[in-house]
Coordinates of C-alpha atoms and ligand atoms in Angstrom, one line a residue:
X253 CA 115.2 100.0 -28.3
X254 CA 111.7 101.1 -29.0
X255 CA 111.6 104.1 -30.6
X256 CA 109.2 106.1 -28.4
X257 CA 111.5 105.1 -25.0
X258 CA 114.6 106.4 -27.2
X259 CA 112.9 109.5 -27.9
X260 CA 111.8 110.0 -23.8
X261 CA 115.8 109.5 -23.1
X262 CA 117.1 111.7 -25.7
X263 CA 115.2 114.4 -24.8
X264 CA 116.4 114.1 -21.2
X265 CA 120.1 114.1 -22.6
X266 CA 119.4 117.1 -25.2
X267 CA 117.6 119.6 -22.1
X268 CA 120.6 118.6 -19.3
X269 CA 123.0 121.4 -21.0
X270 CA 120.2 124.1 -20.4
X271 CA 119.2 122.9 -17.5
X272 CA 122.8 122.9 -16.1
X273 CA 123.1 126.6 -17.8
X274 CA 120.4 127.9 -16.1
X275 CA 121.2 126.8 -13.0
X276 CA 123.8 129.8 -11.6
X277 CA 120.7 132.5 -12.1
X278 CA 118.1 130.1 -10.0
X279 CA 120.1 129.7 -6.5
X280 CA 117.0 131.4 -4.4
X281 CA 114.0 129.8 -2.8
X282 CA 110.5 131.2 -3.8
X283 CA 107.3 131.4 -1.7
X284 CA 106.1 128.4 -3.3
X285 CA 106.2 124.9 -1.8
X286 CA 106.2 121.7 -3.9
X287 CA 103.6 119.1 -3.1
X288 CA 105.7 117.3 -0.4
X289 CA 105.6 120.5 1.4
X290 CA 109.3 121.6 0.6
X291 CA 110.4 124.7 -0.7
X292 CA 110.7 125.2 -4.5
X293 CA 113.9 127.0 -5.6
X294 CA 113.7 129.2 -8.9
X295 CA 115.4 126.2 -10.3
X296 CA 113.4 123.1 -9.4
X297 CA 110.1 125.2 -11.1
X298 CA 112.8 126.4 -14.2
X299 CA 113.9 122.4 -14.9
X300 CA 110.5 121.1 -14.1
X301 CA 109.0 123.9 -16.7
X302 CA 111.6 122.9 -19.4
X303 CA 110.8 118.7 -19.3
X304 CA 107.4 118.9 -19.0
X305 CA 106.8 120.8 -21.9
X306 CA 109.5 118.7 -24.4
X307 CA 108.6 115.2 -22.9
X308 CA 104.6 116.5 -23.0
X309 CA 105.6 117.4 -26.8
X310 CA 106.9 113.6 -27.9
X311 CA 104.1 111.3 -29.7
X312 CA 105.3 108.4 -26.9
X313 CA 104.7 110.2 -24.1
X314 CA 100.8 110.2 -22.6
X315 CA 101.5 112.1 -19.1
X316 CA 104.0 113.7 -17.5
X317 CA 104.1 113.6 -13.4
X318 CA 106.8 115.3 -11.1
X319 CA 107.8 115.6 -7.8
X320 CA 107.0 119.9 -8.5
X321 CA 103.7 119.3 -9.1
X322 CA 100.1 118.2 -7.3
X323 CA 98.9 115.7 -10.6
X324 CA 99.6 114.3 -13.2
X325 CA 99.6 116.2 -16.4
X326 CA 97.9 114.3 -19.4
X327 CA 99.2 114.6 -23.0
X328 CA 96.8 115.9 -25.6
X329 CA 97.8 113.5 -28.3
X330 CA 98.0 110.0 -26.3
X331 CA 101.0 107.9 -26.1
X332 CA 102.1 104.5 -24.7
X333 CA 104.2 106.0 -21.9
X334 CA 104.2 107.8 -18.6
X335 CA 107.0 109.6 -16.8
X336 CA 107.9 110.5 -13.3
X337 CA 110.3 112.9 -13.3
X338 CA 112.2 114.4 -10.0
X339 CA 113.3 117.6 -12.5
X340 CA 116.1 118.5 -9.4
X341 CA 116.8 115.7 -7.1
X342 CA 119.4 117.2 -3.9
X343 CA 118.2 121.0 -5.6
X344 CA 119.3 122.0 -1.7
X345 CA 122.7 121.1 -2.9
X346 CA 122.4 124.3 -5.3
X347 CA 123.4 126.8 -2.4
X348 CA 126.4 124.9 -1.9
X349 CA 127.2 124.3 -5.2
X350 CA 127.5 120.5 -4.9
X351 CA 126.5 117.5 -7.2
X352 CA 122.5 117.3 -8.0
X353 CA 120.5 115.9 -11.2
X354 CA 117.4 114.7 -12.8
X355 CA 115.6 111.5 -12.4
X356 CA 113.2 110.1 -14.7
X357 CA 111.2 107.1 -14.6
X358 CA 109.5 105.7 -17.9
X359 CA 106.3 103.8 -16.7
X360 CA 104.2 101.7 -19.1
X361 CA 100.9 102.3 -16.8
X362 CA 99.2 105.3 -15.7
X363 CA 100.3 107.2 -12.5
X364 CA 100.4 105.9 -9.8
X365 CA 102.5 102.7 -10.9
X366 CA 104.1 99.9 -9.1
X367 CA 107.9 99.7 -10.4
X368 CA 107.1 96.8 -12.6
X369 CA 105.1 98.9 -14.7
X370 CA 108.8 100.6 -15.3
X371 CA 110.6 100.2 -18.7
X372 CA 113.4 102.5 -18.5
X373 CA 114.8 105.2 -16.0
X374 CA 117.7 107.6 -16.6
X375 CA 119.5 110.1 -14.2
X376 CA 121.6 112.6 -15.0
X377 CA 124.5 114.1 -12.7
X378 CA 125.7 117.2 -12.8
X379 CA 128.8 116.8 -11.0
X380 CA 132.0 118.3 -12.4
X381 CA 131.0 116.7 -16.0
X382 CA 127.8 116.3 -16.6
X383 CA 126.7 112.3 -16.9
X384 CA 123.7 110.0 -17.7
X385 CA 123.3 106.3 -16.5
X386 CA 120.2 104.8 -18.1
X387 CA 118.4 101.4 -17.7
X388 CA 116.8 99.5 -20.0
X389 CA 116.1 96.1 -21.2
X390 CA 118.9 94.0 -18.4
X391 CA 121.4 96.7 -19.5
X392 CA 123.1 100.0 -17.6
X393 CA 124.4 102.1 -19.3
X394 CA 126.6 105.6 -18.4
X395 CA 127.1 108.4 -20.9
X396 CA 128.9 111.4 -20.8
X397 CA 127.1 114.5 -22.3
X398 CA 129.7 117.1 -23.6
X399 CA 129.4 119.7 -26.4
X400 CA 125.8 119.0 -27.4
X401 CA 126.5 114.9 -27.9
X402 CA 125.7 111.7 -25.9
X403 CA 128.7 109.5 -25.6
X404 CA 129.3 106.0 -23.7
X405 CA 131.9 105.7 -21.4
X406 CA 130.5 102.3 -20.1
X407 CA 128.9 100.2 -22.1
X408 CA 127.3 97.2 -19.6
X409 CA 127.6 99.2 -15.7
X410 CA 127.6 96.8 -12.8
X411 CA 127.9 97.1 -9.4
X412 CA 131.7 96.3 -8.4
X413 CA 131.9 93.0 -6.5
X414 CA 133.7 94.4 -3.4
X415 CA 132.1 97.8 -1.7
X416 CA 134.1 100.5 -0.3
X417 CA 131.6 103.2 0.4
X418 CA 128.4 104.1 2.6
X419 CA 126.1 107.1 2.7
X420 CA 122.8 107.3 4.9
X421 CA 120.5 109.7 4.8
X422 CA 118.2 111.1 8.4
X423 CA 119.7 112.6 11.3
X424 CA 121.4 109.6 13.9
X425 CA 119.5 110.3 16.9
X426 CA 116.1 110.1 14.4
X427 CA 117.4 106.5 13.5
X428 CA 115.2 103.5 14.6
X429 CA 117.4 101.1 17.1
X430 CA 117.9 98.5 14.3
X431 CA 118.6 100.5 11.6
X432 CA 121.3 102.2 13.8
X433 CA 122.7 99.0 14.8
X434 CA 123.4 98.0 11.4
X435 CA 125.2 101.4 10.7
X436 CA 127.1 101.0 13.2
X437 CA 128.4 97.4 11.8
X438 CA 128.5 99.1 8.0
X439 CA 130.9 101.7 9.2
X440 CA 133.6 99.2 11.0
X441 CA 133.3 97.6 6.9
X442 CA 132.7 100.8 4.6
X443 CA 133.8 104.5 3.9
X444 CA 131.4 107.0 4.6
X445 CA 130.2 109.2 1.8
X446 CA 127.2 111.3 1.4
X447 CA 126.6 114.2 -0.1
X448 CA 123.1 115.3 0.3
X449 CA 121.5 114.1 -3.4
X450 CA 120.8 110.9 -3.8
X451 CA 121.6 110.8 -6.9
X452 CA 125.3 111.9 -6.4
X453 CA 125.3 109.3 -3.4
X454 CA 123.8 106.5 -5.7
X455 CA 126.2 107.2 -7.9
X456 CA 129.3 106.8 -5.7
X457 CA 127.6 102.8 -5.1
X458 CA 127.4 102.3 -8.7
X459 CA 130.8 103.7 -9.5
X460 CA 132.6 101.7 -6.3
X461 CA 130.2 99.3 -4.6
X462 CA 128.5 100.1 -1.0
X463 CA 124.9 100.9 0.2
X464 CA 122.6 104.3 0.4
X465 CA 119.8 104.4 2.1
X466 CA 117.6 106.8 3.4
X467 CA 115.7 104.7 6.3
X468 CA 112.3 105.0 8.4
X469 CA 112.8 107.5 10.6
X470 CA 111.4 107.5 14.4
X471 CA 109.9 110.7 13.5
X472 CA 108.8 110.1 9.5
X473 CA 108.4 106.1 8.9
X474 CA 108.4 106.2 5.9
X475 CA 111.7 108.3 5.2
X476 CA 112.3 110.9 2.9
X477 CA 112.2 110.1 -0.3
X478 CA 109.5 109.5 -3.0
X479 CA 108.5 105.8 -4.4
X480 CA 107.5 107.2 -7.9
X481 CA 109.9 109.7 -8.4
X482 CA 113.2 108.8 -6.6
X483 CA 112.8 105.3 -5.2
X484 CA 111.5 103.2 -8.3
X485 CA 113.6 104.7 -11.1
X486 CA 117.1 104.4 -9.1
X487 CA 116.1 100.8 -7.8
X488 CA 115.2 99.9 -11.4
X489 CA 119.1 101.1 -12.2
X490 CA 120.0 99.3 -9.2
X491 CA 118.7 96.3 -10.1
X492 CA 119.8 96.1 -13.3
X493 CA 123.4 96.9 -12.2
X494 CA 123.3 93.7 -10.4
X495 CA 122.6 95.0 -6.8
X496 CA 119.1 95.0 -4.8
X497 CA 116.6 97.6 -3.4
X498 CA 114.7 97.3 -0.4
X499 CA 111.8 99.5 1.5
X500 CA 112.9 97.2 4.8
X501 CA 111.7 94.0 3.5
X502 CA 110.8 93.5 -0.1
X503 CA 112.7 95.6 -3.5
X504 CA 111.2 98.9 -3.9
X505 CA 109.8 97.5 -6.8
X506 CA 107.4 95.4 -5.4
X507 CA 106.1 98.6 -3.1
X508 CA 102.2 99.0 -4.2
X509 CA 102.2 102.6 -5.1
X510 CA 98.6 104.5 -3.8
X511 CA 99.7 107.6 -4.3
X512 CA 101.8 110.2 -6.7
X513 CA 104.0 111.6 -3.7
X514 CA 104.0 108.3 -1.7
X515 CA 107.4 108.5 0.4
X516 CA 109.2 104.9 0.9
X517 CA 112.0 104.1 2.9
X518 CA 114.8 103.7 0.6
X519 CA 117.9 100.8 1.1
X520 CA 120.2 100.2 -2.5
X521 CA 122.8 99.1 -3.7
X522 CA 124.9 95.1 -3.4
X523 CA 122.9 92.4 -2.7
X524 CA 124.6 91.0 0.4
X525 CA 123.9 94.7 2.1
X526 CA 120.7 94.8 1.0
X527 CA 120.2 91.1 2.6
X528 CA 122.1 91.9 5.9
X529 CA 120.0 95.0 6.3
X530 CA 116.7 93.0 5.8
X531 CA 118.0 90.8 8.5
X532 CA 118.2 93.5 10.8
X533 CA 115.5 95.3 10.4
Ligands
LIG725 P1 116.8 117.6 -1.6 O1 115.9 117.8 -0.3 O2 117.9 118.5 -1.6 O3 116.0 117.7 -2.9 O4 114.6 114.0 -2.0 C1 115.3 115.0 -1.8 C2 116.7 114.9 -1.2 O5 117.4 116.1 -1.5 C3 117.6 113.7 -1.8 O6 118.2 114.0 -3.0 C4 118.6 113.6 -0.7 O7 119.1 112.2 -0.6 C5 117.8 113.9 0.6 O8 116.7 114.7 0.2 C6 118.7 114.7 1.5 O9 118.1 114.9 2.7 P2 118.9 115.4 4.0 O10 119.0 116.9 3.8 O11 117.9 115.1 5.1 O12 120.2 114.7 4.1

């Protein structure tokens, strides 16, 4: 692996322990609301804070961009990459204490970047271990981060043949007709799981096959979530697992991206989902 991309992802691995300390002191919402208009908890500003100034700090590294902040921030020194980092993806699941994490997207062109400019993107989960499933060069793979190390649990992750599990995002009634219709054929197939962070629900169609998406809504058509920050680097994972992404009818990938906090409609996970629900939509 290129050394630079090696140093972006150990970095990410080495700041998940603090980040996951500092978490219990950082439960309340500020006054301040990120550039999507959502509020910021003390946490989302204390992990954004904590990788922008280590990534900002590696010689690879020539601007850092996050889902906390209105633009990107250029490096001093130069550097061949670019990240866009969502520093606390599902941070609403802090109150509740359930699973959250950190996304990061390694982008070889300036910001804003089409998904092809990606070459590598990592999450972390803090669940009840803390884990990292990276992507890189037509391999996945998931790490567990215990007492200050970075070990592999699975060397070559792929999305298991036969799904089991479903999780979409949006509230029903907000659903477009054909997006509801092909829930409603999903759950006579699939469980239901979904937890509130995507990352947590991504995770549960990596670990047992299934789809997540968080659709067009009637009231937001372009969903939720953000192309740069959440939608590219989990599809690129995705993708590489063995499964597909889709914004409705192309991979998430191929989405031109105009602007840092573009939102995208966001469908992952196998391939025959992904290809039944661009059927239906
Ligand atoms: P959160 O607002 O807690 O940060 O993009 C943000 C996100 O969480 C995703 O992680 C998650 O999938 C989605 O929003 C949850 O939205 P809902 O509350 O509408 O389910």
């Amino acid at each position: 692996m290129d050394d630079g991309i090696a140093a972006v992802l150990d970095t990410v691995a080495t700041t998940a322990p603090e980040i996951r300390d500092g978490l219990s002191g950082r439960r309340s919402y500020g006054d301040t609301e990120n550039p999507s208009g959502e509020r910021q908890l003390a946490a989302d500003e204390y992990a954004d804070g904590m990788l922008e100034t280590r990534l900002l700090a590696l010689d690879s590294v020539a601007s850092y961009a996050s889902e906390e902040r209105e633009s990107v921030i250029a490096s001093d020194a130069g550097g061949d990459y670019h990240i866009a980092c969502d520093p606390l993806d599902g941070s609403s699941n802090l109150k509740s204490n359930n699973t959250m994490g950190t996304i990061v997207g390694v982008y070889d062109e300036p910001l804003p970047a089409g998904g092809r400019s990606l070459v590598a993107s990592a999450f972390v989960l803090f669940g009840p271990i803390t884990t990292m499933v990276t992507a890189h060069e037509d391999t996945v793979t998931e790490y567990v981060i215990e007492d200050g190390d970075r070990r592999v649990v699975t060397e070559d992750l792929t999305i298991p043949d036969d799904p089991v599990v479903y999780g979409f995002g949006g509230r029903v009634p907000d659903w477009p007709d054909e997006f509801a219709d092909y829930a409603a054929d999903i759950e006579q197939e699939l469980k239901l799981r979904y937890g509130g962070a995507m990352i947590g629900d991504v995770n549960q169609v990596l670990t047992y096959g299934g789809v997540f998406a968080y659709p067009a809504l009637e009231s937001a058509p372009d969903g939720k979530l953000r192309l740069l920050f959440e939608g590219n680097p989990i599809a690129y994972i995705v993708e590489t697992a063995g499964g597909r992404s889709s914004d409705g009818s192309r991979s998430l990938l191929d989405v031109p991206a105009e602007e840092i906090h573009q939102r995208v409609p966001v469908h992952l996970g196998n391939a025959a989902l992904v290809d039944r629900l661009e059927a239906a939509l």
